[in-house]
Amino acid sequence: MTTAEAQDMAMEMDNKLPSLTVDPLTLQSRIIQSKSIQSEDANAGNSSDNQEMETEELTDAAEQPTFQKLSAQASRAGGKSEYRRIRCPAHRYTPLRESWEQLLTPLVEYLKLQVRFNTRTRSVEMKTSRHTLDASSLQKGSDFIGAFMLGFEPQDAVALLRLDDLFVESFQVTDVKMLRGDHLSRAIGRVAGQDGKTRFAIENATRTRIVIADSRIHLLGSYGNIRLARNAICDLILGAPPGKVYNNMRNVAKRMNERY
């Protein structure tokens, strides 16, 4: 094979092999296509995130429905009115007549109840109406009148309408210790004190109100305060000296002032 033939064969092989050079226009078009694909992927991701957020908002809205507040009349089946009757003891008839305006004002203006006094049965009757807004108004009004019938002043009993954590507790002196005759009288005297001084000291220290009706004692206040006052009264009934009880009440008042 001559040199000329070898050169011709090499040229033919070069023509058959593909060209390794890249056209700049082709490269630029491929770069533009890759950028457009990336932007499309980003838009698709944002749209999917927005759809997920909208779905979560819809589920949250579905989980928290809002309803209009029902009145006491509408909450009753068939729209019937509720009715309560509180009997008036014989010894509270005169105080009820004198304090009737003070008792009637919060019941009618605040609780929107219909109230009357039945002279034949000597009882206070209350009933809900279409103007009553709260379903628990009748129970609050019943507790308020019941506290007055036990002997509490209207200014103290009205706290039952304003606060939800107040209660009335009653117990007999003989529930603590079986006493009879003069022993029972002396125990009641120790609880009341001279001119009511011991009772006032317990009331001021424990922030409660106490009514001593013969051998029955009524307490008005929160649960913790009633417990403190009841413990002090029980100590007096059992025969503890008033000086020791006063000391305990001073410590209780000091702790409560530090707490609040």
PDB file of C-alpha atoms in Angstrom:
ATOM      1  CA  MET A   1       0.000   0.000   0.000  1.00  0.00           C
ATOM      2  CA  THR A   2       1.423   3.336  -1.006  1.00  0.00           C
ATOM      3  CA  THR A   3       1.514   6.470   1.087  1.00  0.00           C
ATOM      4  CA  ALA A   4      -1.171   8.144  -0.981  1.00  0.00           C
ATOM      5  CA  GLU A   5      -3.565   5.220  -0.488  1.00  0.00           C
ATOM      6  CA  ALA A   6      -2.992   5.273   3.288  1.00  0.00           C
ATOM      7  CA  GLN A   7      -3.854   8.991   3.456  1.00  0.00           C
ATOM      8  CA  ASP A   8      -7.055   8.424   1.459  1.00  0.00           C
ATOM      9  CA  MET A   9      -8.156   5.662   3.869  1.00  0.00           C
ATOM     10  CA  ALA A  10      -7.519   7.895   6.923  1.00  0.00           C
ATOM     11  CA  MET A  11      -9.610  10.710   5.424  1.00  0.00           C
ATOM     12  CA  GLU A  12     -12.479   8.310   4.727  1.00  0.00           C
ATOM     13  CA  MET A  13     -12.436   7.102   8.377  1.00  0.00           C
ATOM     14  CA  ASP A  14     -12.484  10.694   9.665  1.00  0.00           C
ATOM     15  CA  ASN A  15     -15.523  11.432   7.539  1.00  0.00           C
ATOM     16  CA  LYS A  16     -17.327   8.367   8.927  1.00  0.00           C
ATOM     17  CA  LEU A  17     -16.709   9.280  12.615  1.00  0.00           C
ATOM     18  CA  PRO A  18     -19.266  11.741  14.186  1.00  0.00           C
ATOM     19  CA  SER A  19     -18.152  15.265  14.857  1.00  0.00           C
ATOM     20  CA  LEU A  20     -17.188  15.941  18.503  1.00  0.00           C
ATOM     21  CA  THR A  21     -17.660  19.708  18.292  1.00  0.00           C
ATOM     22  CA  VAL A  22     -20.823  21.259  19.960  1.00  0.00           C
ATOM     23  CA  ASP A  23     -22.805  23.954  18.278  1.00  0.00           C
ATOM     24  CA  PRO A  24     -23.117  27.056  20.621  1.00  0.00           C
ATOM     25  CA  LEU A  25     -26.742  27.708  19.567  1.00  0.00           C
ATOM     26  CA  THR A  26     -27.715  24.157  20.479  1.00  0.00           C
ATOM     27  CA  LEU A  27     -26.070  24.497  23.905  1.00  0.00           C
ATOM     28  CA  GLN A  28     -27.855  27.801  24.611  1.00  0.00           C
ATOM     29  CA  SER A  29     -31.248  26.333  23.707  1.00  0.00           C
ATOM     30  CA  ARG A  30     -30.687  23.378  26.041  1.00  0.00           C
ATOM     31  CA  ILE A  31     -29.806  25.758  28.935  1.00  0.00           C
ATOM     32  CA  ILE A  32     -32.996  27.757  28.335  1.00  0.00           C
ATOM     33  CA  GLN A  33     -35.047  24.561  28.309  1.00  0.00           C
ATOM     34  CA  SER A  34     -33.540  23.416  31.636  1.00  0.00           C
ATOM     35  CA  LYS A  35     -34.354  26.782  33.273  1.00  0.00           C
ATOM     36  CA  SER A  36     -37.950  26.637  32.071  1.00  0.00           C
ATOM     37  CA  ILE A  37     -38.306  23.093  33.446  1.00  0.00           C
ATOM     38  CA  GLN A  38     -36.972  24.220  36.836  1.00  0.00           C
ATOM     39  CA  SER A  39     -39.418  27.151  36.985  1.00  0.00           C
ATOM     40  CA  GLU A  40     -42.313  24.859  36.103  1.00  0.00           C
ATOM     41  CA  ASP A  41     -41.298  22.467  38.896  1.00  0.00           C
ATOM     42  CA  ALA A  42     -41.110  25.345  41.397  1.00  0.00           C
ATOM     43  CA  ASN A  43     -44.570  26.641  40.381  1.00  0.00           C
ATOM     44  CA  ALA A  44     -46.000  23.157  40.710  1.00  0.00           C
ATOM     45  CA  GLY A  45     -44.503  22.817  44.205  1.00  0.00           C
ATOM     46  CA  ASN A  46     -45.911  26.203  45.318  1.00  0.00           C
ATOM     47  CA  SER A  47     -49.354  25.364  43.985  1.00  0.00           C
ATOM     48  CA  SER A  48     -49.320  22.043  45.838  1.00  0.00           C
ATOM     49  CA  ASP A  49     -48.277  23.822  49.081  1.00  0.00           C
ATOM     50  CA  ASN A  50     -51.066  26.384  48.629  1.00  0.00           C
ATOM     51  CA  GLN A  51     -53.571  23.611  48.080  1.00  0.00           C
ATOM     52  CA  GLU A  52     -52.400  21.864  51.264  1.00  0.00           C
ATOM     53  CA  MET A  53     -52.685  25.101  53.270  1.00  0.00           C
ATOM     54  CA  GLU A  54     -56.185  25.747  51.920  1.00  0.00           C
ATOM     55  CA  THR A  55     -57.154  22.196  52.797  1.00  0.00           C
ATOM     56  CA  GLU A  56     -55.854  22.637  56.369  1.00  0.00           C
ATOM     57  CA  GLU A  57     -57.736  25.930  56.744  1.00  0.00           C
ATOM     58  CA  LEU A  58     -60.917  24.292  55.526  1.00  0.00           C
ATOM     59  CA  THR A  59     -60.506  21.417  57.981  1.00  0.00           C
ATOM     60  CA  ASP A  60     -59.844  23.874  60.849  1.00  0.00           C
ATOM     61  CA  ALA A  61     -62.936  25.826  59.925  1.00  0.00           C
ATOM     62  CA  ALA A  62     -64.921  22.622  59.791  1.00  0.00           C
ATOM     63  CA  GLU A  63     -63.687  21.524  63.221  1.00  0.00           C
ATOM     64  CA  GLN A  64     -64.759  24.783  64.943  1.00  0.00           C
ATOM     65  CA  PRO A  65     -68.399  25.484  64.133  1.00  0.00           C
ATOM     66  CA  THR A  66     -70.091  28.529  65.606  1.00  0.00           C
ATOM     67  CA  PHE A  67     -73.633  28.458  66.934  1.00  0.00           C
ATOM     68  CA  GLN A  68     -75.814  31.213  68.260  1.00  0.00           C
ATOM     69  CA  LYS A  69     -76.358  31.283  72.012  1.00  0.00           C
ATOM     70  CA  LEU A  70     -79.673  29.765  72.983  1.00  0.00           C
ATOM     71  CA  SER A  71     -81.908  31.509  75.446  1.00  0.00           C
ATOM     72  CA  ALA A  72     -83.259  29.721  78.479  1.00  0.00           C
ATOM     73  CA  GLN A  73     -86.666  29.481  76.820  1.00  0.00           C
ATOM     74  CA  ALA A  74     -85.326  28.051  73.537  1.00  0.00           C
ATOM     75  CA  SER A  75     -83.105  25.496  75.290  1.00  0.00           C
ATOM     76  CA  ARG A  76     -86.128  23.852  76.897  1.00  0.00           C
ATOM     77  CA  ALA A  77     -87.827  21.053  75.002  1.00  0.00           C
ATOM     78  CA  GLY A  78     -91.072  22.362  73.603  1.00  0.00           C
ATOM     79  CA  GLY A  79     -90.314  25.918  74.791  1.00  0.00           C
ATOM     80  CA  LYS A  80     -91.787  25.356  78.259  1.00  0.00           C
ATOM     81  CA  SER A  81     -90.834  27.640  81.150  1.00  0.00           C
ATOM     82  CA  GLU A  82     -89.019  26.405  84.226  1.00  0.00           C
ATOM     83  CA  TYR A  83     -90.490  27.092  87.637  1.00  0.00           C
ATOM     84  CA  ARG A  84     -89.075  27.187  91.177  1.00  0.00           C
ATOM     85  CA  ARG A  85     -90.663  27.743  94.574  1.00  0.00           C
ATOM     86  CA  ILE A  86     -88.755  28.640  97.767  1.00  0.00           C
ATOM     87  CA  ARG A  87     -90.708  28.523 101.002  1.00  0.00           C
ATOM     88  CA  CYS A  88     -90.288  31.355 103.484  1.00  0.00           C
ATOM     89  CA  PRO A  89     -89.835  30.359 107.160  1.00  0.00           C
ATOM     90  CA  ALA A  90     -91.968  32.126 109.712  1.00  0.00           C
ATOM     91  CA  HIS A  91     -89.045  34.044 111.245  1.00  0.00           C
ATOM     92  CA  ARG A  92     -87.941  35.375 107.809  1.00  0.00           C
ATOM     93  CA  TYR A  93     -91.325  36.706 106.732  1.00  0.00           C
ATOM     94  CA  THR A  94     -90.779  40.192 108.146  1.00  0.00           C
ATOM     95  CA  PRO A  95     -87.174  40.561 106.839  1.00  0.00           C
ATOM     96  CA  LEU A  96     -88.397  39.388 103.418  1.00  0.00           C
ATOM     97  CA  ARG A  97     -91.093  42.061 103.367  1.00  0.00           C
ATOM     98  CA  GLU A  98     -88.606  44.757 104.390  1.00  0.00           C
ATOM     99  CA  SER A  99     -85.911  43.679 101.881  1.00  0.00           C
ATOM    100  CA  TRP A 100     -88.249  42.793  99.013  1.00  0.00           C
ATOM    101  CA  GLU A 101     -87.038  45.608  96.731  1.00  0.00           C
ATOM    102  CA  GLN A 102     -83.378  44.663  97.252  1.00  0.00           C
ATOM    103  CA  LEU A 103     -84.144  41.041  96.399  1.00  0.00           C
ATOM    104  CA  LEU A 104     -86.361  41.790  93.424  1.00  0.00           C
ATOM    105  CA  THR A 105     -83.962  44.129  91.590  1.00  0.00           C
ATOM    106  CA  PRO A 106     -81.151  41.644  90.747  1.00  0.00           C
ATOM    107  CA  LEU A 107     -83.617  38.867  89.934  1.00  0.00           C
ATOM    108  CA  VAL A 108     -85.606  40.920  87.438  1.00  0.00           C
ATOM    109  CA  GLU A 109     -82.990  43.270  85.966  1.00  0.00           C
ATOM    110  CA  TYR A 110     -79.929  40.998  86.008  1.00  0.00           C
ATOM    111  CA  LEU A 111     -81.350  37.468  85.610  1.00  0.00           C
ATOM    112  CA  LYS A 112     -84.494  38.488  83.669  1.00  0.00           C
ATOM    113  CA  LEU A 113     -86.775  36.254  85.763  1.00  0.00           C
ATOM    114  CA  GLN A 114     -90.430  36.594  86.627  1.00  0.00           C
ATOM    115  CA  VAL A 115     -90.790  36.724  90.431  1.00  0.00           C
ATOM    116  CA  ARG A 116     -93.765  36.909  92.767  1.00  0.00           C
ATOM    117  CA  PHE A 117     -94.572  36.198  96.410  1.00  0.00           C
ATOM    118  CA  ASN A 118     -97.472  33.838  97.008  1.00  0.00           C
ATOM    119  CA  THR A 119     -99.143  34.991 100.212  1.00  0.00           C
ATOM    120  CA  ARG A 120    -101.291  31.887 100.446  1.00  0.00           C
ATOM    121  CA  THR A 121     -98.367  29.435 100.506  1.00  0.00           C
ATOM    122  CA  ARG A 122     -95.875  32.018 101.872  1.00  0.00           C
ATOM    123  CA  SER A 123     -93.273  31.164  99.247  1.00  0.00           C
ATOM    124  CA  VAL A 124     -91.283  33.016  96.584  1.00  0.00           C
ATOM    125  CA  GLU A 125     -92.067  31.757  93.086  1.00  0.00           C
ATOM    126  CA  MET A 126     -89.751  32.287  90.097  1.00  0.00           C
ATOM    127  CA  LYS A 127     -90.194  31.437  86.426  1.00  0.00           C
ATOM    128  CA  THR A 128     -88.178  31.862  83.239  1.00  0.00           C
ATOM    129  CA  SER A 129     -89.544  33.837  80.301  1.00  0.00           C
ATOM    130  CA  ARG A 130     -88.603  34.621  76.708  1.00  0.00           C
ATOM    131  CA  HIS A 131     -86.405  37.455  78.025  1.00  0.00           C
ATOM    132  CA  THR A 132     -84.249  35.090  80.132  1.00  0.00           C
ATOM    133  CA  LEU A 133     -80.871  34.758  78.404  1.00  0.00           C
ATOM    134  CA  ASP A 134     -78.948  32.268  80.531  1.00  0.00           C
ATOM    135  CA  ALA A 135     -80.250  28.758  81.202  1.00  0.00           C
ATOM    136  CA  SER A 136     -78.649  28.769  84.682  1.00  0.00           C
ATOM    137  CA  SER A 137     -80.374  31.980  85.779  1.00  0.00           C
ATOM    138  CA  LEU A 138     -83.188  30.130  87.525  1.00  0.00           C
ATOM    139  CA  GLN A 139     -80.763  28.062  89.602  1.00  0.00           C
ATOM    140  CA  LYS A 140     -78.751  31.155  90.548  1.00  0.00           C
ATOM    141  CA  GLY A 141     -81.901  32.975  91.574  1.00  0.00           C
ATOM    142  CA  SER A 142     -83.022  29.995  93.647  1.00  0.00           C
ATOM    143  CA  ASP A 143     -79.658  29.886  95.444  1.00  0.00           C
ATOM    144  CA  PHE A 144     -79.835  33.640  96.059  1.00  0.00           C
ATOM    145  CA  ILE A 145     -83.307  33.506  97.648  1.00  0.00           C
ATOM    146  CA  GLY A 146     -82.405  30.330  99.544  1.00  0.00           C
ATOM    147  CA  ALA A 147     -79.359  32.026 101.081  1.00  0.00           C
ATOM    148  CA  PHE A 148     -81.526  34.936 102.201  1.00  0.00           C
ATOM    149  CA  MET A 149     -84.025  32.529 103.783  1.00  0.00           C
ATOM    150  CA  LEU A 150     -81.174  30.965 105.772  1.00  0.00           C
ATOM    151  CA  GLY A 151     -80.408  34.352 107.338  1.00  0.00           C
ATOM    152  CA  PHE A 152     -77.770  35.998 105.118  1.00  0.00           C
ATOM    153  CA  GLU A 153     -78.053  39.682 104.276  1.00  0.00           C
ATOM    154  CA  PRO A 154     -79.051  40.596 100.692  1.00  0.00           C
ATOM    155  CA  GLN A 155     -75.689  42.330 100.182  1.00  0.00           C
ATOM    156  CA  ASP A 156     -73.895  39.069 101.017  1.00  0.00           C
ATOM    157  CA  ALA A 157     -76.279  36.706  99.217  1.00  0.00           C
ATOM    158  CA  VAL A 158     -76.093  38.688  95.959  1.00  0.00           C
ATOM    159  CA  ALA A 159     -72.484  37.486  95.589  1.00  0.00           C
ATOM    160  CA  LEU A 160     -73.951  34.114  94.560  1.00  0.00           C
ATOM    161  CA  LEU A 161     -75.238  35.802  91.395  1.00  0.00           C
ATOM    162  CA  ARG A 162     -71.944  37.459  90.523  1.00  0.00           C
ATOM    163  CA  LEU A 163     -69.444  34.670  91.284  1.00  0.00           C
ATOM    164  CA  ASP A 164     -69.534  31.006  90.287  1.00  0.00           C
ATOM    165  CA  ASP A 165     -67.270  29.550  92.982  1.00  0.00           C
ATOM    166  CA  LEU A 166     -69.379  30.453  96.041  1.00  0.00           C
ATOM    167  CA  PHE A 167     -71.299  27.860  98.020  1.00  0.00           C
ATOM    168  CA  VAL A 168     -73.549  27.593 101.064  1.00  0.00           C
ATOM    169  CA  GLU A 169     -72.844  24.908 103.666  1.00  0.00           C
ATOM    170  CA  SER A 170     -74.907  24.096 106.743  1.00  0.00           C
ATOM    171  CA  PHE A 171     -74.347  21.797 109.700  1.00  0.00           C
ATOM    172  CA  GLN A 172     -75.629  21.229 113.207  1.00  0.00           C
ATOM    173  CA  VAL A 173     -73.564  21.816 116.336  1.00  0.00           C
ATOM    174  CA  THR A 174     -74.554  18.310 117.453  1.00  0.00           C
ATOM    175  CA  ASP A 175     -72.982  16.906 114.262  1.00  0.00           C
ATOM    176  CA  VAL A 176     -69.577  17.824 115.695  1.00  0.00           C
ATOM    177  CA  LYS A 177     -70.220  16.740 119.288  1.00  0.00           C
ATOM    178  CA  MET A 178     -73.328  15.407 121.006  1.00  0.00           C
ATOM    179  CA  LEU A 179     -74.192  18.149 123.495  1.00  0.00           C
ATOM    180  CA  ARG A 180     -77.384  18.822 125.444  1.00  0.00           C
ATOM    181  CA  GLY A 181     -78.740  21.488 127.755  1.00  0.00           C
ATOM    182  CA  ASP A 182     -76.277  24.024 129.103  1.00  0.00           C
ATOM    183  CA  HIS A 183     -73.342  22.359 127.363  1.00  0.00           C
ATOM    184  CA  LEU A 184     -74.973  23.042 123.994  1.00  0.00           C
ATOM    185  CA  SER A 185     -75.704  26.649 124.952  1.00  0.00           C
ATOM    186  CA  ARG A 186     -72.109  27.235 126.049  1.00  0.00           C
ATOM    187  CA  ALA A 187     -70.789  25.756 122.765  1.00  0.00           C
ATOM    188  CA  ILE A 188     -73.001  28.106 120.748  1.00  0.00           C
ATOM    189  CA  GLY A 189     -71.839  30.999 122.939  1.00  0.00           C
ATOM    190  CA  ARG A 190     -68.189  30.134 122.303  1.00  0.00           C
ATOM    191  CA  VAL A 191     -68.802  30.197 118.520  1.00  0.00           C
ATOM    192  CA  ALA A 192     -70.608  33.552 118.649  1.00  0.00           C
ATOM    193  CA  GLY A 193     -68.402  35.239 121.243  1.00  0.00           C
ATOM    194  CA  GLN A 194     -69.199  38.319 123.259  1.00  0.00           C
ATOM    195  CA  ASP A 195     -71.277  40.665 121.067  1.00  0.00           C
ATOM    196  CA  GLY A 196     -70.420  38.434 118.104  1.00  0.00           C
ATOM    197  CA  LYS A 197     -66.693  39.202 118.311  1.00  0.00           C
ATOM    198  CA  THR A 198     -65.538  35.624 117.660  1.00  0.00           C
ATOM    199  CA  ARG A 199     -67.853  35.210 114.688  1.00  0.00           C
ATOM    200  CA  PHE A 200     -66.676  38.478 113.155  1.00  0.00           C
ATOM    201  CA  ALA A 201     -63.038  37.488 113.656  1.00  0.00           C
ATOM    202  CA  ILE A 202     -63.587  34.184 111.821  1.00  0.00           C
ATOM    203  CA  GLU A 203     -65.496  35.940 109.031  1.00  0.00           C
ATOM    204  CA  ASN A 204     -62.798  38.553 108.469  1.00  0.00           C
ATOM    205  CA  ALA A 205     -59.919  36.079 108.625  1.00  0.00           C
ATOM    206  CA  THR A 206     -61.442  33.489 106.274  1.00  0.00           C
ATOM    207  CA  ARG A 207     -63.431  35.887 104.047  1.00  0.00           C
ATOM    208  CA  THR A 208     -66.708  34.079 104.628  1.00  0.00           C
ATOM    209  CA  ARG A 209     -70.118  34.905 106.087  1.00  0.00           C
ATOM    210  CA  ILE A 210     -71.515  32.951 109.060  1.00  0.00           C
ATOM    211  CA  VAL A 211     -75.085  32.709 110.318  1.00  0.00           C
ATOM    212  CA  ILE A 212     -75.800  31.087 113.694  1.00  0.00           C
ATOM    213  CA  ALA A 213     -79.462  30.079 113.871  1.00  0.00           C
ATOM    214  CA  ASP A 214     -80.009  28.294 117.183  1.00  0.00           C
ATOM    215  CA  SER A 215     -77.952  25.090 116.947  1.00  0.00           C
ATOM    216  CA  ARG A 216     -77.575  25.302 113.162  1.00  0.00           C
ATOM    217  CA  ILE A 217     -74.641  27.088 111.495  1.00  0.00           C
ATOM    218  CA  HIS A 218     -74.629  28.297 107.876  1.00  0.00           C
ATOM    219  CA  LEU A 219     -71.467  29.261 105.977  1.00  0.00           C
ATOM    220  CA  LEU A 220     -71.228  31.255 102.726  1.00  0.00           C
ATOM    221  CA  GLY A 221     -67.964  31.475 100.761  1.00  0.00           C
ATOM    222  CA  SER A 222     -65.586  29.620  98.490  1.00  0.00           C
ATOM    223  CA  TYR A 223     -64.711  25.983  99.105  1.00  0.00           C
ATOM    224  CA  GLY A 224     -61.293  26.592 100.686  1.00  0.00           C
ATOM    225  CA  ASN A 225     -62.486  29.476 102.855  1.00  0.00           C
ATOM    226  CA  ILE A 226     -65.482  27.485 104.102  1.00  0.00           C
ATOM    227  CA  ARG A 227     -63.146  24.678 105.111  1.00  0.00           C
ATOM    228  CA  LEU A 228     -60.975  27.054 107.177  1.00  0.00           C
ATOM    229  CA  ALA A 229     -64.002  28.615 108.891  1.00  0.00           C
ATOM    230  CA  ARG A 230     -65.541  25.200 109.584  1.00  0.00           C
ATOM    231  CA  ASN A 231     -62.337  23.956 111.212  1.00  0.00           C
ATOM    232  CA  ALA A 232     -62.229  27.004 113.493  1.00  0.00           C
ATOM    233  CA  ILE A 233     -65.897  26.604 114.472  1.00  0.00           C
ATOM    234  CA  CYS A 234     -65.420  22.890 115.163  1.00  0.00           C
ATOM    235  CA  ASP A 235     -62.463  23.681 117.436  1.00  0.00           C
ATOM    236  CA  LEU A 236     -64.642  26.088 119.420  1.00  0.00           C
ATOM    237  CA  ILE A 237     -67.450  23.550 119.697  1.00  0.00           C
ATOM    238  CA  LEU A 238     -65.024  20.909 120.958  1.00  0.00           C
ATOM    239  CA  GLY A 239     -63.889  23.256 123.744  1.00  0.00           C
ATOM    240  CA  ALA A 240     -60.775  25.010 122.404  1.00  0.00           C
ATOM    241  CA  PRO A 241     -60.073  28.340 124.153  1.00  0.00           C
ATOM    242  CA  PRO A 242     -60.967  31.386 122.039  1.00  0.00           C
ATOM    243  CA  GLY A 243     -57.450  32.803 122.426  1.00  0.00           C
ATOM    244  CA  LYS A 244     -55.956  29.829 120.624  1.00  0.00           C
ATOM    245  CA  VAL A 245     -58.522  30.130 117.853  1.00  0.00           C
ATOM    246  CA  TYR A 246     -57.767  33.865 117.512  1.00  0.00           C
ATOM    247  CA  ASN A 247     -54.071  33.060 117.109  1.00  0.00           C
ATOM    248  CA  ASN A 248     -54.851  30.515 114.421  1.00  0.00           C
ATOM    249  CA  MET A 249     -57.107  33.020 112.650  1.00  0.00           C
ATOM    250  CA  ARG A 250     -54.339  35.631 112.647  1.00  0.00           C
ATOM    251  CA  ASN A 251     -51.998  33.121 111.014  1.00  0.00           C
ATOM    252  CA  VAL A 252     -54.659  32.207 108.461  1.00  0.00           C
ATOM    253  CA  ALA A 253     -55.309  35.871 107.632  1.00  0.00           C
ATOM    254  CA  LYS A 254     -51.580  36.490 107.237  1.00  0.00           C
ATOM    255  CA  ARG A 255     -51.206  33.542 104.824  1.00  0.00           C
ATOM    256  CA  MET A 256     -54.207  34.653 102.780  1.00  0.00           C
ATOM    257  CA  ASN A 257     -52.899  38.230 102.501  1.00  0.00           C
ATOM    258  CA  GLU A 258     -49.555  36.900 101.288  1.00  0.00           C
ATOM    259  CA  ARG A 259     -51.313  34.668  98.753  1.00  0.00           C
ATOM    260  CA  TYR A 260     -53.475  37.421  97.286  1.00  0.00           C
TER     261      TYR A 260
END
